[in-house]
Short mmCIF file of C-alpha atoms in Angstrom, two decimals:
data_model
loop_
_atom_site.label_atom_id
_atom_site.label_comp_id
_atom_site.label_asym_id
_atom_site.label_seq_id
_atom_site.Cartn_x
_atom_site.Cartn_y
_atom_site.Cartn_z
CA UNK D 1455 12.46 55.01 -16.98
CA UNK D 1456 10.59 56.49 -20.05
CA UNK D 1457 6.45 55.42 -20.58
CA UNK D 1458 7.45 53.15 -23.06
CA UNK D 1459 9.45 51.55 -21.01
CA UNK D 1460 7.16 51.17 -18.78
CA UNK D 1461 4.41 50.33 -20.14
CA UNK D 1462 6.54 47.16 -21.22
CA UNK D 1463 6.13 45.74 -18.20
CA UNK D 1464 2.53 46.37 -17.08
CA UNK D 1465 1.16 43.01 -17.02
CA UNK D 1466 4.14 42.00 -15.13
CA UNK D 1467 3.54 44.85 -12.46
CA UNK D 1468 0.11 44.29 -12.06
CA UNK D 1469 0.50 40.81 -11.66
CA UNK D 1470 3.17 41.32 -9.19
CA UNK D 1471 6.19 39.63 -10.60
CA UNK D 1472 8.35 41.88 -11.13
CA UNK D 1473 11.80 42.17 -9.11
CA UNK D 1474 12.21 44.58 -6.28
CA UNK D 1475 14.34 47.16 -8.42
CA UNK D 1476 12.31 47.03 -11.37
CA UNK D 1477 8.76 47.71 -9.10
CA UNK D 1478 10.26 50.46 -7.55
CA UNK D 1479 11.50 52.05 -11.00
CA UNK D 1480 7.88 51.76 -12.19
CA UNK D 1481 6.14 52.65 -9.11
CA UNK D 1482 8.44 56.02 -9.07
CA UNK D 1483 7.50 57.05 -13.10
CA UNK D 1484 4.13 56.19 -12.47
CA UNK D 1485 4.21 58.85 -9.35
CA UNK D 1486 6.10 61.41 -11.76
CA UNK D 1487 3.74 60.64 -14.88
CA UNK D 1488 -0.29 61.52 -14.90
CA UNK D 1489 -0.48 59.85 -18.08
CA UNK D 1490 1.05 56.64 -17.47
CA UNK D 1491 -0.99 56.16 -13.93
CA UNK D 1492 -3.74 56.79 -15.17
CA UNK D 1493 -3.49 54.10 -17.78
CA UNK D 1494 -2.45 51.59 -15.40
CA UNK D 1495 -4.99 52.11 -13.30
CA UNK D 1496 -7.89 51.77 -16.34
CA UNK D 1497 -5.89 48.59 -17.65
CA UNK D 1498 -6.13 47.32 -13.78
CA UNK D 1499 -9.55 47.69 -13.54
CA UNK D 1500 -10.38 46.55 -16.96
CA UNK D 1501 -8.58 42.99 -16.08
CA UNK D 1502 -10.43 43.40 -12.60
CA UNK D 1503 -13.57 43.55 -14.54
CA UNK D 1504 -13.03 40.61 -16.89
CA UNK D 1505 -11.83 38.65 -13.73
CA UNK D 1506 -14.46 38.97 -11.92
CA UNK D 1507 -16.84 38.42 -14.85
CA UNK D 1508 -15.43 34.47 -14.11
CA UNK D 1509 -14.71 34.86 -10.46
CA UNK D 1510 -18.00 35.75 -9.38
CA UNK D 1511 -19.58 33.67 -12.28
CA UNK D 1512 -22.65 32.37 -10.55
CA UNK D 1513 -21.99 28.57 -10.17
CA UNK D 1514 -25.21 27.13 -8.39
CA UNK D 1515 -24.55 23.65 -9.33
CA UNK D 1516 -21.10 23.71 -7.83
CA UNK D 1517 -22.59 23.06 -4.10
CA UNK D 1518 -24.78 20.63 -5.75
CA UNK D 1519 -22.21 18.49 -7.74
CA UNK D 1520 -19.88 19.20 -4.83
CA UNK D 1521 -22.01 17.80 -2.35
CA UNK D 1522 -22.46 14.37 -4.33
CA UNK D 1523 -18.79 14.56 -5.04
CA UNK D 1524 -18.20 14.66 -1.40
CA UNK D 1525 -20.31 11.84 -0.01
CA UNK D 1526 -19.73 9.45 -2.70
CA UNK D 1527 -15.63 10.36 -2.02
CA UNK D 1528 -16.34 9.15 1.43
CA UNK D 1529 -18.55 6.00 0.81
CA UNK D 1530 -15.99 5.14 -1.86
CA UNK D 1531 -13.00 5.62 0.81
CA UNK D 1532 -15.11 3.58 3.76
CA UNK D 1533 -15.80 0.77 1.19
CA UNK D 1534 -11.81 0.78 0.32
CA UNK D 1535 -11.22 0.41 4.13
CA UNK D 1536 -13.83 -2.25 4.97
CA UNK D 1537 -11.77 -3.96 1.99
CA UNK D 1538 -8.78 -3.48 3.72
CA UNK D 1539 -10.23 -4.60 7.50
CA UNK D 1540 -11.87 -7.47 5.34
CA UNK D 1541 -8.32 -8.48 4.90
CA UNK D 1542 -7.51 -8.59 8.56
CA UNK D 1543 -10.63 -11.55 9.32
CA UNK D 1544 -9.05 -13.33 6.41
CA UNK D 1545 -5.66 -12.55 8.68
CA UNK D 1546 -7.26 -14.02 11.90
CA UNK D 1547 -9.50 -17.11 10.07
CA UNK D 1548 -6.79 -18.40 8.16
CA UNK D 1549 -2.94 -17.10 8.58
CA UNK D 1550 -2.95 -17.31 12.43
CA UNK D 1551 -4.31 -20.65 12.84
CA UNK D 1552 -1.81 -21.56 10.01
CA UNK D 1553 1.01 -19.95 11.79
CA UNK D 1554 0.23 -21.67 14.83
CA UNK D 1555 -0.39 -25.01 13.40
CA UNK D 1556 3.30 -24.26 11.86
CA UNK D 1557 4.74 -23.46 15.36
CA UNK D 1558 2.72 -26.75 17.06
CA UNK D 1559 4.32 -28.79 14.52
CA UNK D 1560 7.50 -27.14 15.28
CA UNK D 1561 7.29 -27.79 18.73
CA UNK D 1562 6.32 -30.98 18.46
CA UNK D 1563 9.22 -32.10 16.57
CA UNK D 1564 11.87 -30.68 18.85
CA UNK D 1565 9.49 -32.94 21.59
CA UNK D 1566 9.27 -36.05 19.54
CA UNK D 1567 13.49 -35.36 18.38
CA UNK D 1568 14.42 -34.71 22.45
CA UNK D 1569 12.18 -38.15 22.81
CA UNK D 1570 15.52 -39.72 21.48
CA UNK D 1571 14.71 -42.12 18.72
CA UNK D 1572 17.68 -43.73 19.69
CA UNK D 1573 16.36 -44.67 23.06
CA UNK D 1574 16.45 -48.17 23.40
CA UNK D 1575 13.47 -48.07 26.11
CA UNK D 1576 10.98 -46.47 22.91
CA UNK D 1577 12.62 -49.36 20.87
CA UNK D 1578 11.96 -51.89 22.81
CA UNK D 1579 8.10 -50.68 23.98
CA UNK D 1580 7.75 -49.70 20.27
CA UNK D 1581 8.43 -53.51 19.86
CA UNK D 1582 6.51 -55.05 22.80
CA UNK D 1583 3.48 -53.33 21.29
CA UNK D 1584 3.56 -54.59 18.30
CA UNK D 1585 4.17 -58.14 20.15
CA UNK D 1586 1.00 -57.53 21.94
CA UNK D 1587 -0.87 -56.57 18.96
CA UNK D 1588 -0.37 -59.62 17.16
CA UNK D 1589 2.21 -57.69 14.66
CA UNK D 1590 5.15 -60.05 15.47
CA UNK D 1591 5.28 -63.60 16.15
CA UNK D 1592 8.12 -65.72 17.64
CA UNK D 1593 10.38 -67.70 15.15
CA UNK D 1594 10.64 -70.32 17.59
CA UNK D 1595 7.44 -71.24 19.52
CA UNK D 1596 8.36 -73.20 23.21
CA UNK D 1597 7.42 -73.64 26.44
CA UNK D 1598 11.21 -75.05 27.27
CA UNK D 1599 13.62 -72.27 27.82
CA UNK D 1600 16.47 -74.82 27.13
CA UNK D 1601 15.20 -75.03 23.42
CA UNK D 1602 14.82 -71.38 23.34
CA UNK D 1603 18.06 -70.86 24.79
CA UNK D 1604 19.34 -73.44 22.09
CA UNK D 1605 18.01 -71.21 18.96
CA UNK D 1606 18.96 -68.01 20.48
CA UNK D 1607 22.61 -69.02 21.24
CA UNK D 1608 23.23 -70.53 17.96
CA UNK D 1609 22.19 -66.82 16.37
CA UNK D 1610 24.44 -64.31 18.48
CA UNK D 1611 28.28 -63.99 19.48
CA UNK D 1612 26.88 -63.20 23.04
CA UNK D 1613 25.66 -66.22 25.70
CA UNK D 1614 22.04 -66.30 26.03
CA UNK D 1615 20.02 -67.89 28.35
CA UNK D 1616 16.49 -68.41 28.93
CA UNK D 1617 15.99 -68.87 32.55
CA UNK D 1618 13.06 -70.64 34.15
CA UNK D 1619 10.87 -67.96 35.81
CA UNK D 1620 9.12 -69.76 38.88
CA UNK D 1621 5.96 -68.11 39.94
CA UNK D 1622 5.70 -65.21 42.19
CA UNK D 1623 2.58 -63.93 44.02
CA UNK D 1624 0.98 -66.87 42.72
CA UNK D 1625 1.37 -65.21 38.58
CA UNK D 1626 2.34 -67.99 36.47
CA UNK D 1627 5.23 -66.39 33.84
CA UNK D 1628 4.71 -68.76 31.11
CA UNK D 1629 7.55 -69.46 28.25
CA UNK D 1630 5.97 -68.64 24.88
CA UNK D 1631 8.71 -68.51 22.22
CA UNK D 1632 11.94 -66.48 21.13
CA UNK D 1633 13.02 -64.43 18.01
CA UNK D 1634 15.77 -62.67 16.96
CA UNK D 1635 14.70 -58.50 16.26
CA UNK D 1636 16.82 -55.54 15.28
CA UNK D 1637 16.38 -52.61 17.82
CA UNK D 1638 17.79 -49.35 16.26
CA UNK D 1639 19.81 -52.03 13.61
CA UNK D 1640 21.19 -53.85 16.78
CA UNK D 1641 20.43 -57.31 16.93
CA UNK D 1642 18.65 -58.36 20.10
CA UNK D 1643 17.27 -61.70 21.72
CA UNK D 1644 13.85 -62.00 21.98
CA UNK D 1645 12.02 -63.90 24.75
CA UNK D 1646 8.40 -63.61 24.99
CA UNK D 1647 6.41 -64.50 28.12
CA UNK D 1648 2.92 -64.56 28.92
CA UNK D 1649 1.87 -63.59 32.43
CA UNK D 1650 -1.85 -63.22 33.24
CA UNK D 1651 -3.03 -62.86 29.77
CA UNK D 1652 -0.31 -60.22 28.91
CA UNK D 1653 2.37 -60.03 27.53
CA UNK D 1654 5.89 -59.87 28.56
CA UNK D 1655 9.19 -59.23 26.81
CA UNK D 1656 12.38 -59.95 27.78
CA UNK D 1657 15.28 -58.69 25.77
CA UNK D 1658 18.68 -59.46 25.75
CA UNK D 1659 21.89 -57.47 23.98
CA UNK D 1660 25.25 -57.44 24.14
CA UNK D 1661 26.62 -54.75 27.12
CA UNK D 1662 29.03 -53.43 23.80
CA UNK D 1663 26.13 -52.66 22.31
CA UNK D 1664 24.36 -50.74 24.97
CA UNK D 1665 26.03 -47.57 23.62
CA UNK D 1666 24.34 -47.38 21.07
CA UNK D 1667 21.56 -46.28 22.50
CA UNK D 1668 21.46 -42.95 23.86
CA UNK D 1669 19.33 -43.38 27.06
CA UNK D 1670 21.87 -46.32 28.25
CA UNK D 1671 24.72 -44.34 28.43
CA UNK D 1672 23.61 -41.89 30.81
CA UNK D 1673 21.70 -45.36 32.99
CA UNK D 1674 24.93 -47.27 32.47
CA UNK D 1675 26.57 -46.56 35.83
CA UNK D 1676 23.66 -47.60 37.38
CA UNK D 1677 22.76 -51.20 37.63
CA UNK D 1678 19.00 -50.62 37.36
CA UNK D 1679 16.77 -48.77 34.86
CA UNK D 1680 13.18 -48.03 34.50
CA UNK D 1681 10.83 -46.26 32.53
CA UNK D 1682 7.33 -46.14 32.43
CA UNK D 1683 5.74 -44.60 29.06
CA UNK D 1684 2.05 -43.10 29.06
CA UNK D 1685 0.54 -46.46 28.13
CA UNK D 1686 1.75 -48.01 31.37
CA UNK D 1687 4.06 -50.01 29.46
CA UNK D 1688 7.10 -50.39 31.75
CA UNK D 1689 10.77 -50.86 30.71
CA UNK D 1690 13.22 -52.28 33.12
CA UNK D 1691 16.68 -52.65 32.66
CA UNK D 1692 19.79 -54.66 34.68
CA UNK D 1693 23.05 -56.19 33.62
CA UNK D 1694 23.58 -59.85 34.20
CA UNK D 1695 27.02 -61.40 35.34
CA UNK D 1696 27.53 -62.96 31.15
CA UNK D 1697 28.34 -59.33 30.35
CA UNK D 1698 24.96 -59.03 28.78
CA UNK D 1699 21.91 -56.61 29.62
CA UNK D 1700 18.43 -58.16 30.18
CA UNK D 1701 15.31 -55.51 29.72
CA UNK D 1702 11.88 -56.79 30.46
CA UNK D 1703 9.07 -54.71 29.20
CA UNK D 1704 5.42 -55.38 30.00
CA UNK D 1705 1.83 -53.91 30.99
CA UNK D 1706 2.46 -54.80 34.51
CA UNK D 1707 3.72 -53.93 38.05
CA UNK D 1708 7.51 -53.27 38.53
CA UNK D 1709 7.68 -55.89 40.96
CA UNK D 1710 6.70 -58.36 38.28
CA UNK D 1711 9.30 -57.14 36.33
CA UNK D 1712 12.11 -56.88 38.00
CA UNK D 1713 10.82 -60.19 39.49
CA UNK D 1714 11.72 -61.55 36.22
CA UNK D 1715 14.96 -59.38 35.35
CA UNK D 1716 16.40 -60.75 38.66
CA UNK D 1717 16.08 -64.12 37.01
CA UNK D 1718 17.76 -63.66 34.17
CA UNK D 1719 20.32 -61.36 36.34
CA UNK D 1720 21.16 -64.41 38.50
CA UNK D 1721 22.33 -66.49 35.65
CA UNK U 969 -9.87 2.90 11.31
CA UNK U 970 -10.48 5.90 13.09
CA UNK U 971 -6.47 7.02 12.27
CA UNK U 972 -7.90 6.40 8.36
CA UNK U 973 -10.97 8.46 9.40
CA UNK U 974 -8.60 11.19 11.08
CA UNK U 975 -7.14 11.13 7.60
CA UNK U 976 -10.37 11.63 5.48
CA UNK U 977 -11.80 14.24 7.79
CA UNK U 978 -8.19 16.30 7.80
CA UNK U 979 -8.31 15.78 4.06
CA UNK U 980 -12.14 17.19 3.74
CA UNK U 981 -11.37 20.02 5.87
CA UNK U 982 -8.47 20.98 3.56
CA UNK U 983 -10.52 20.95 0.49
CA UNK U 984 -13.62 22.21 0.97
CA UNK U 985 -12.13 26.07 1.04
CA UNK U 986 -11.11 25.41 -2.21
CA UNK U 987 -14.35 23.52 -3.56
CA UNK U 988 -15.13 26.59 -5.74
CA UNK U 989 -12.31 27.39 -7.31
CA UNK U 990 -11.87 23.99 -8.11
CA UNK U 991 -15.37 23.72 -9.42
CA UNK U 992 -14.85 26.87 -11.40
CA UNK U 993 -11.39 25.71 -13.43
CA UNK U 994 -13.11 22.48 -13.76
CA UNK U 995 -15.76 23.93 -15.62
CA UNK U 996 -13.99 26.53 -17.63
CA UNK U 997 -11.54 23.66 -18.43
CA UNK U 998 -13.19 21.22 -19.03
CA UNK U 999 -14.56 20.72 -22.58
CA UNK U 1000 -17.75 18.65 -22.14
CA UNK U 1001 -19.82 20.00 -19.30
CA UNK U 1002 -21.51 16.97 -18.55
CA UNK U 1003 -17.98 15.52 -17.13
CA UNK U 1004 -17.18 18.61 -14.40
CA UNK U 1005 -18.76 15.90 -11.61
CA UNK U 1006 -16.81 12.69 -13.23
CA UNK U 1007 -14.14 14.84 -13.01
CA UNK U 1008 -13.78 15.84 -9.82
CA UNK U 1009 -14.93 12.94 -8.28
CA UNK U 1010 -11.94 11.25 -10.61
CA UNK U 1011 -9.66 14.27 -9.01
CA UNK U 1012 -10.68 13.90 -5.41
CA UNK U 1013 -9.97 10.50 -5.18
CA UNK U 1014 -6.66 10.55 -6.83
CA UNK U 1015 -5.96 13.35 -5.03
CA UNK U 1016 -6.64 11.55 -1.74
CA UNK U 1017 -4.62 8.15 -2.79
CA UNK U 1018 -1.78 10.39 -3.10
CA UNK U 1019 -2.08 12.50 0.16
CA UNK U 1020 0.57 10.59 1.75
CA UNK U 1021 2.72 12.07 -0.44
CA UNK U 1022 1.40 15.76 0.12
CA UNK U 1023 3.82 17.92 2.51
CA UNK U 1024 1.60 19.32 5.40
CA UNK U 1025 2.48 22.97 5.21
CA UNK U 1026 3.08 23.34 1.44
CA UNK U 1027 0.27 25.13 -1.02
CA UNK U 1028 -2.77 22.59 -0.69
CA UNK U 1029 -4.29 24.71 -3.27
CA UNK U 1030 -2.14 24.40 -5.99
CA UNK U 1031 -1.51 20.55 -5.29
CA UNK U 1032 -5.11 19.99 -6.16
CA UNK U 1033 -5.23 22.24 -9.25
CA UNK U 1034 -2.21 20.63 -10.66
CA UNK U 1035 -4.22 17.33 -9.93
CA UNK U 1036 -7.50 18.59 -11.42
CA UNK U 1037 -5.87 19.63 -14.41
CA UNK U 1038 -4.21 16.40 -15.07
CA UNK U 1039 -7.74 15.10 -14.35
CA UNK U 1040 -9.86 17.53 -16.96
CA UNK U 1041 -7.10 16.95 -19.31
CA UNK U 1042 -7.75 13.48 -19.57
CA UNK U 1043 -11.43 13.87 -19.88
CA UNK U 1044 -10.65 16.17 -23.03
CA UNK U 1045 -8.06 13.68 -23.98
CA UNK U 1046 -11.87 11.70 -25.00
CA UNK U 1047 -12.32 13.63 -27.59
CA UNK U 1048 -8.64 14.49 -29.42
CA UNK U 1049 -5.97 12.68 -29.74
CA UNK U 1050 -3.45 15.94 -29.22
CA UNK U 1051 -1.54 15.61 -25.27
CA UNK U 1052 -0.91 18.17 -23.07
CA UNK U 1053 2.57 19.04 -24.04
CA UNK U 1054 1.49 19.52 -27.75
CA UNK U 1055 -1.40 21.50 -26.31
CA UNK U 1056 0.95 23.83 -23.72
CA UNK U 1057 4.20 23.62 -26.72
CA UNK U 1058 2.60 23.66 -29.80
CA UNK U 1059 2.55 27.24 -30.83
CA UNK U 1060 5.66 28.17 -28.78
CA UNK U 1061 7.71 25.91 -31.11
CA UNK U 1062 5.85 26.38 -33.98
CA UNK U 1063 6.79 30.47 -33.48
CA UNK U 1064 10.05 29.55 -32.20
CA UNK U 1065 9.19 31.70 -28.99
CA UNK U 1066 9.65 29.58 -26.55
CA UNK U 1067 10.26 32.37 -23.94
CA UNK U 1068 8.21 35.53 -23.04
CA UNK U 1069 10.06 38.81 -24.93
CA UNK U 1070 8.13 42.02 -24.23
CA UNK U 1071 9.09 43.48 -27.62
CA UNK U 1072 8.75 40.69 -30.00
CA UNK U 1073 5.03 40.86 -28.70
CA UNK U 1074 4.80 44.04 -27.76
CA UNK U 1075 3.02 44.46 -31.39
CA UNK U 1076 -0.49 43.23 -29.66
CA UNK U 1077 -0.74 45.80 -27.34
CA UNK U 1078 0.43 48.28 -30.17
CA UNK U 1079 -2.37 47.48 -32.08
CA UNK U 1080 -4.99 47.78 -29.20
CA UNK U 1081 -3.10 51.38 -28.99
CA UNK U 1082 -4.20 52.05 -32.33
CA UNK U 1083 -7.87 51.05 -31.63
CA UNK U 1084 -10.13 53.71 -30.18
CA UNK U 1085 -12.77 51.48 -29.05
CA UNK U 1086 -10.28 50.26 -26.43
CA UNK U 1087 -9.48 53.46 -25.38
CA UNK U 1088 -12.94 54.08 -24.73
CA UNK U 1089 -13.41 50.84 -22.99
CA UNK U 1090 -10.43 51.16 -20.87
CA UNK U 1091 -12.26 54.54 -19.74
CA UNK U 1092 -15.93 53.06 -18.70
CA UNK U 1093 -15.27 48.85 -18.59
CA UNK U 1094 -18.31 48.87 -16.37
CA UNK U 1095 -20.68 49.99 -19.21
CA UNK U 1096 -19.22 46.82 -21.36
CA UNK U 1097 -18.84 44.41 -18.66
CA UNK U 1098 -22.52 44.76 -17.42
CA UNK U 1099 -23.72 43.20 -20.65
CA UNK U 1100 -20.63 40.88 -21.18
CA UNK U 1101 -21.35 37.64 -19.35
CA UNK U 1102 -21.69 35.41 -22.06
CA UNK U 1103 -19.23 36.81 -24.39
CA UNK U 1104 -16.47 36.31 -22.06
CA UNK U 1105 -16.93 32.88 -22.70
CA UNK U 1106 -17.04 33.13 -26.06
CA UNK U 1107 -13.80 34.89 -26.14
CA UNK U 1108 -12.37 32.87 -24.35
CA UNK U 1109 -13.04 29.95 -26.51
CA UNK U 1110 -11.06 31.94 -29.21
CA UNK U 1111 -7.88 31.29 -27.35
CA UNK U 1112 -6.33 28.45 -27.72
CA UNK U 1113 -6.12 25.52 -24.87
CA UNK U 1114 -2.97 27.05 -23.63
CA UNK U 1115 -3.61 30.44 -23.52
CA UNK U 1116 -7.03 29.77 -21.81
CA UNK U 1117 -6.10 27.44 -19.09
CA UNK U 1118 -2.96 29.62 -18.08
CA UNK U 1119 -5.34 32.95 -18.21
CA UNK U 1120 -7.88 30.92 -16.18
CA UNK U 1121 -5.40 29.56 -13.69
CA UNK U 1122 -4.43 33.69 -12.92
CA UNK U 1123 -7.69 34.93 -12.97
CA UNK U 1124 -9.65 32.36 -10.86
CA UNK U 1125 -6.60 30.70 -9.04
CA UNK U 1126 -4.67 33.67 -8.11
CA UNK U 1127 -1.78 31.57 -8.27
CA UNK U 1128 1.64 33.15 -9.61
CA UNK U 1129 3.37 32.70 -12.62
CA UNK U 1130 5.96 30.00 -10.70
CA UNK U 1131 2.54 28.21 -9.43
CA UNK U 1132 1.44 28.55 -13.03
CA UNK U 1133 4.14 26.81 -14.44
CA UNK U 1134 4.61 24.21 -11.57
CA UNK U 1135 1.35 22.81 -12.19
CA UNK U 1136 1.56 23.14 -15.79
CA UNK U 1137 4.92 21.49 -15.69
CA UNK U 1138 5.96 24.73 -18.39
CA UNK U 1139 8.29 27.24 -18.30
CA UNK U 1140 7.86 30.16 -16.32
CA UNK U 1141 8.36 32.03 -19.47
CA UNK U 1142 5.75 30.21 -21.56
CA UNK U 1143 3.11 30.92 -18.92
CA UNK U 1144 4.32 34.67 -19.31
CA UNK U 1145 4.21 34.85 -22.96
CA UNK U 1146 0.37 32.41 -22.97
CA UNK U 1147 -1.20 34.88 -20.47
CA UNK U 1148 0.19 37.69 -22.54
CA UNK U 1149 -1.54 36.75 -25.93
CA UNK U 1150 -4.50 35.34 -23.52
CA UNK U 1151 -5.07 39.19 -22.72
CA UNK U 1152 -4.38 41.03 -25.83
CA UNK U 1153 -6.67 38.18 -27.56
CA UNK U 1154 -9.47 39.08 -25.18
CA UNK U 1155 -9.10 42.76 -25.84
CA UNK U 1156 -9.00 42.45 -29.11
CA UNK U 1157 -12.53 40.58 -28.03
CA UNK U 1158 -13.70 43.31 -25.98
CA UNK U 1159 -13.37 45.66 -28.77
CA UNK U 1160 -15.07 43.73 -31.76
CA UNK U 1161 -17.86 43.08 -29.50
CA UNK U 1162 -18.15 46.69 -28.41
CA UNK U 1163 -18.49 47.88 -32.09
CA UNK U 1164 -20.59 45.01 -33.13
CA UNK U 1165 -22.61 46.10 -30.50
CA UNK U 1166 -22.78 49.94 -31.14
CA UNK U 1167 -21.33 51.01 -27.83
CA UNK U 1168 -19.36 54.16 -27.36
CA UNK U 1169 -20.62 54.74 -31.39
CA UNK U 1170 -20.98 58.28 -30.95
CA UNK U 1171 -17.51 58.49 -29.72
CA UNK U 1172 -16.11 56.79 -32.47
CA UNK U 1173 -14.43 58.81 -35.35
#
């Protein structure tokens, strides 16, 4: 390698770029040539100079500016992360309640669905209620079960007959009228009684069309069926001999009840 | 929080080695003085939103220059409408030089041969450079945007050329060929103010 040659590539080799082979050519003229070291050495130190004229350029304001830089950085980054955490309060306040209001109503429909709608012991309470509330009225109003019997008969394919219900534990079960009402779109008789002030409700349907209702099928074998719902309203269920079941609902003891099933049972 | 804390602090710690150098390219870079704080508060912050994406282990330092200068850049962006690719390509195309060739600019050294001045300055730099503080600025404002920010990237960064031109987003050559004008330029700086002056006079034939 001639100077010329060499001196081609001294910004390269001072800055350290240059490739292994081509350092090593250099670095060997510059050992062999006085001249050429010599230069690079001034052209070094004149760069080193110039350098260092900006390196060690006084900057007093940098820890200054830096300082304010720094703080306001991290004010600016807690603020960003309060904003964030704000978020989670909002989380808490508003989407968990929400989510659990979500899951209660979930919950409660699989409840209210595995209540069975198509239980004819909610039917018939639902409908005793409303009796008792003054919702419903009889078509027929009579103290005579024969006349009740009568309109009832006339109205279904089925036999039905209003019994006399002779006092027991000195209640008086008093006749009060009849109506025809659709249970879960089956058509049931009616009877209304009044015992002590309340209410009592005596329905009658067709045995075919006990299987229609869901909680019947699984009672069916059995000849006797009660329920008792939170109100205290009880349902109570038995088949009579005229293929026909008789369910007596009422706000009173089961004795009562099935006191008055037992009559209808008989027939 | 105190993982996001963890993350500040690690973040701090990494840059406050580096607070001067980063102060000092701001300021040489950065054309308005009264934006160096703007801008690296602008730069810090960006810098942090993006640590995620910063590989432990790789050159923290250069990361944050490349960010800085994206940063300053903007700022200048304020006051011209040119962007930084005209600004790093514009005289490289215009020339048709895109890469660094020793002998097609070789001629800018050969004329600093020619000059004794340099000769003489290359001999005592110390007797210039002791009165030279604020003309170094002032030569550097003679080279363009290009040739300034790569010669300030190698003189206060220490970076290499492939840092250069990583952060730059340029060719390796291009830095090569910008820090080559950027120091015959200055030279030639050294030399007019040394006769302007009346240094080495007595030397001079």
């Amino acid at each position: 390698m001639n100077c010329r040659e060499a001196r081609q590539y001294i910004n390269l080799f001072l800055d350290s770029e240059l490739d292994s082979k081509t350092n090593l050519e250099i670095s060997e003229h510059l050992s062999s040539c006085e001249e050429c070291n010599t230069r690079f050495a001034q052209e070094e130190r004149l760069e080193k100079s110039l350098v260092s004229v900006l390196k060690e350029d006084k900057v007093p304001k940098a820890e200054v500016t830096w300082e304010g830089v720094i703080s306001r950085f991290s004010h600016q980054v807690e603020w960003e992360e309060e904003k964030h955490l704000s978020f989670r309060p909002f989380l808490w306040r508003y989407l968990v309640p929400a989510t659990a209001t979500v899951i209660g109503l979930v919950i409660m429909l699989i409840m209210y669905s595995r209540q069975d709608t198509n239980a004819l012991a909610a039917a018939a309470q639902k409908c005793h209620i409303e009796y008792m509330t003054d919702k419903i009225a009889p078509s027929l109003e009579s103290m005579f079960p024969d006349e009740v019997s009568g309109y009832l008969s006339d109205k279904f394919t089925f036999p039905v007959t209003v019994s006399e219900i002779s006092d027991i534990k000195f209640h008086h079960i008093k006749l009060f009228g009849g109506k025809v009402c659709h249970l879960n779109g089956v058509s049931v008789a009616y009877v209304m009684y009044h015992c002590c002030n309340a209410p009592v409700s005596v329905f009658i349907l067709n045995a075919k069309d006990v299987e229609n209702f869901s909680d019947m099928k699984r009672y069916i074998a059995g000849d006797r069926i009660l329920f008792k719902n939170q109100n205290g309203i009880t349902f109570v269920a038995v088949p009579t001999k005229q293929n026909t079941f008789v369910c007596v609902v009422a706000d009173h003891d089961v004795e009562l009840l099935r006191w008055v099933a037992d009559n209808f049972a008989k027939i | 929080m105190t993982k996001s804390n963890k993350k500040r602090d690690t973040f701090i710690e990494l840059l406050i080695p580096h607070k001067n150098t980063l102060y000092k390219v701001c300021k040489n870079l950065i054309w308005n003085s009264n934006d160096i704080e703007d801008a690296l508060q602008t730069t810090v912050l960006s810098a942090y939103k993006s640590f995620d994406k910063f590989e432990e282990g790789s050159n923290f330092k250069a990361w944050m220059i490349k960010i800085l200068i994206n940063t300053v850049f903007n700022f200048n962006k304020k006051y011209t409408r040119q962007s930084m690719f005209e600004m790093f390509h514009e005289g490289v195309l215009d020339t048709g030089k895109a890469y660094y060739n020793e002998h097609d600019n070789s001629d800018m050294f050969e004329i600093l041969e020619r000059e004794n001045v340099y000769h003489e300055i290359l001999k005592d730099p110390l007797k210039l450079m002791e009165r030279l503080d604020k003309n170094i600025k002032d030569s550097l404002l003679r080279l363009n945007t290009a040739e300034r920010t790569v010669f300030l990237l190698k003189a206060i960064t220490d970076h290499s050329y492939k840092e250069i031109a990583n952060i730059l987003e340029i060719p390796v050559g291009t830095v090569m060929s910008h820090l080559y004008r950027a120091r015959a330029k200055l030279r030639e700086s050294l030399c007019d103010y040394a006769r302007e002056a009346g240094l080495f006079r007595n030397k001079e034939v």
